[in-house]
Amino acid sequence: MVLGLSTMELKVWVDGIQRVVCGVSEQTTCQEVVIALAQAIGQTGRFVLVQRLKEKERQLLPQECPVGAQATCGQFANDVQFVLRRTGPSLAGKPSSDSCPPPERCPVHTSLLPKP
């Protein structure tokens, strides 16, 4: 059976708010996710996507695919959190929060899909 390229949602914590990036596939790179989120929040600067699992964090490379990185965690894949972390100057001057708020915060949606 041949499966088409399916898209999904990727949840990423940005400045203490959980954001949902729509249109993510297994081929979507971290760089694409970072650009979509930076545009959605209207901020410039340098950002990295961090994969957090329990007490361990790993900075993902721009060409890595977050869906694939999550899948490598096996049975713990559902426990993976992604965090957008600012690493360089931005115009907003507001520091990025590295702590995750409680899950009851309302997620904000961003899409990688082209707008009609």
GROMACS .gro file of C-alpha atoms in nm:
model
  116
    1MET     CA    1   0.000   0.000   0.000
    2VAL     CA    2   0.138   0.341  -0.097
    3LEU     CA    3   0.068   0.622   0.144
    4GLY     CA    4   0.044   0.983   0.032
    5LEU     CA    5   0.235   1.259   0.200
    6SER     CA    6   0.028   1.325   0.510
    7THR     CA    7   0.052   1.638   0.717
    8MET     CA    8   0.010   1.676   1.088
    9GLU     CA    9   0.035   1.930   1.365
   10LEU     CA   10   0.349   1.997   1.566
   11LYS     CA   11   0.315   2.156   1.911
   12VAL     CA   12   0.593   2.399   2.000
   13TRP     CA   13   0.631   2.612   2.313
   14VAL     CA   14   0.710   2.974   2.222
   15ASP     CA   15   0.763   3.233   2.496
   16GLY     CA   16   0.561   3.025   2.739
   17ILE     CA   17   0.268   2.970   2.501
   18GLN     CA   18   0.199   2.644   2.323
   19ARG     CA   19   0.167   2.704   1.949
   20VAL     CA   20   0.053   2.452   1.693
   21VAL     CA   21   0.224   2.443   1.354
   22CYS     CA   22  -0.007   2.287   1.095
   23GLY     CA   23   0.097   2.125   0.768
   24VAL     CA   24   0.407   1.954   0.909
   25SER     CA   25   0.519   1.634   0.734
   26GLU     CA   26   0.804   1.388   0.782
   27GLN     CA   27   1.005   1.597   0.534
   28THR     CA   28   0.947   1.932   0.709
   29THR     CA   29   1.275   2.067   0.846
   30CYS     CA   30   1.338   2.246   1.173
   31GLN     CA   31   1.439   2.552   0.972
   32GLU     CA   32   1.096   2.562   0.807
   33VAL     CA   33   0.922   2.529   1.145
   34VAL     CA   34   1.140   2.802   1.298
   35ILE     CA   35   1.072   3.040   1.007
   36ALA     CA   36   0.696   2.978   1.024
   37LEU     CA   37   0.689   3.042   1.399
   38ALA     CA   38   0.909   3.353   1.382
   39GLN     CA   39   0.683   3.498   1.113
   40ALA     CA   40   0.371   3.407   1.313
   41ILE     CA   41   0.495   3.586   1.624
   42GLY     CA   42   0.631   3.877   1.419
   43GLN     CA   43   0.981   3.862   1.561
   44THR     CA   44   1.322   3.868   1.403
   45GLY     CA   45   1.646   3.725   1.532
   46ARG     CA   46   1.813   3.388   1.554
   47PHE     CA   47   1.613   3.091   1.680
   48VAL     CA   48   1.668   2.719   1.734
   49LEU     CA   49   1.424   2.437   1.788
   50VAL     CA   50   1.497   2.235   2.102
   51GLN     CA   51   1.369   1.883   2.163
   52ARG     CA   52   1.292   1.822   2.530
   53LEU     CA   53   1.234   1.476   2.676
   54LYS     CA   54   1.202   1.454   3.052
   55GLU     CA   55   1.508   1.635   3.192
   56LYS     CA   56   1.715   1.621   2.872
   57GLU     CA   57   1.727   1.877   2.594
   58ARG     CA   58   1.878   1.857   2.249
   59GLN     CA   59   1.915   2.142   2.003
   60LEU     CA   60   1.797   2.027   1.661
   61LEU     CA   61   1.994   2.115   1.351
   62PRO     CA   62   1.825   2.331   1.083
   63GLN     CA   63   1.810   2.043   0.833
   64GLU     CA   64   1.673   1.790   1.084
   65CYS     CA   65   1.309   1.688   1.066
   66PRO     CA   66   1.129   1.726   1.400
   67VAL     CA   67   0.877   1.452   1.319
   68GLY     CA   68   1.163   1.209   1.258
   69ALA     CA   69   1.346   1.327   1.570
   70GLN     CA   70   1.032   1.265   1.773
   71ALA     CA   71   0.988   0.918   1.623
   72THR     CA   72   1.339   0.815   1.732
   73CYS     CA   73   1.222   0.845   2.094
   74GLY     CA   74   1.018   0.526   2.050
   75GLN     CA   75   0.770   0.466   2.328
   76PHE     CA   76   0.850   0.809   2.474
   77ALA     CA   77   0.760   0.998   2.153
   78ASN     CA   78   0.439   1.132   2.309
   79ASP     CA   79   0.641   1.282   2.594
   80VAL     CA   80   0.860   1.492   2.363
   81GLN     CA   81   0.819   1.869   2.379
   82PHE     CA   82   0.956   2.115   2.126
   83VAL     CA   83   1.063   2.462   2.237
   84LEU     CA   84   1.150   2.757   2.014
   85ARG     CA   85   1.447   2.928   2.176
   86ARG     CA   86   1.588   3.263   2.074
   87THR     CA   87   1.967   3.259   2.041
   88GLY     CA   88   2.032   3.602   1.896
   89PRO     CA   89   1.908   3.960   1.899
   90SER     CA   90   1.553   4.049   1.813
   91LEU     CA   91   1.368   4.374   1.766
   92ALA     CA   92   1.118   4.301   2.040
   93GLY     CA   93   1.384   4.285   2.310
   94LYS     CA   94   1.163   4.054   2.512
   95PRO     CA   95   1.348   3.754   2.660
   96SER     CA   96   1.230   3.411   2.559
   97SER     CA   97   1.090   3.190   2.832
   98ASP     CA   98   1.243   2.844   2.857
   99SER     CA   99   0.986   2.716   3.104
  100CYS     CA  100   0.667   2.550   2.991
  101PRO     CA  101   0.340   2.673   3.138
  102PRO     CA  102   0.063   2.437   3.243
  103PRO     CA  103  -0.102   2.254   2.951
  104GLU     CA  104  -0.434   2.427   3.004
  105ARG     CA  105  -0.305   2.738   2.824
  106CYS     CA  106  -0.483   2.791   2.494
  107PRO     CA  107  -0.270   2.689   2.193
  108VAL     CA  108  -0.219   2.928   1.903
  109HIS     CA  109  -0.221   2.780   1.551
  110THR     CA  110   0.033   2.852   1.276
  111SER     CA  111   0.036   2.684   0.938
  112LEU     CA  112   0.305   2.580   0.694
  113LEU     CA  113   0.037   2.528   0.432
  114PRO     CA  114   0.012   2.798   0.164
  115LYS     CA  115  -0.283   3.032   0.203
  116PRO     CA  116  -0.539   3.018  -0.081
   0.00000   0.00000   0.00000
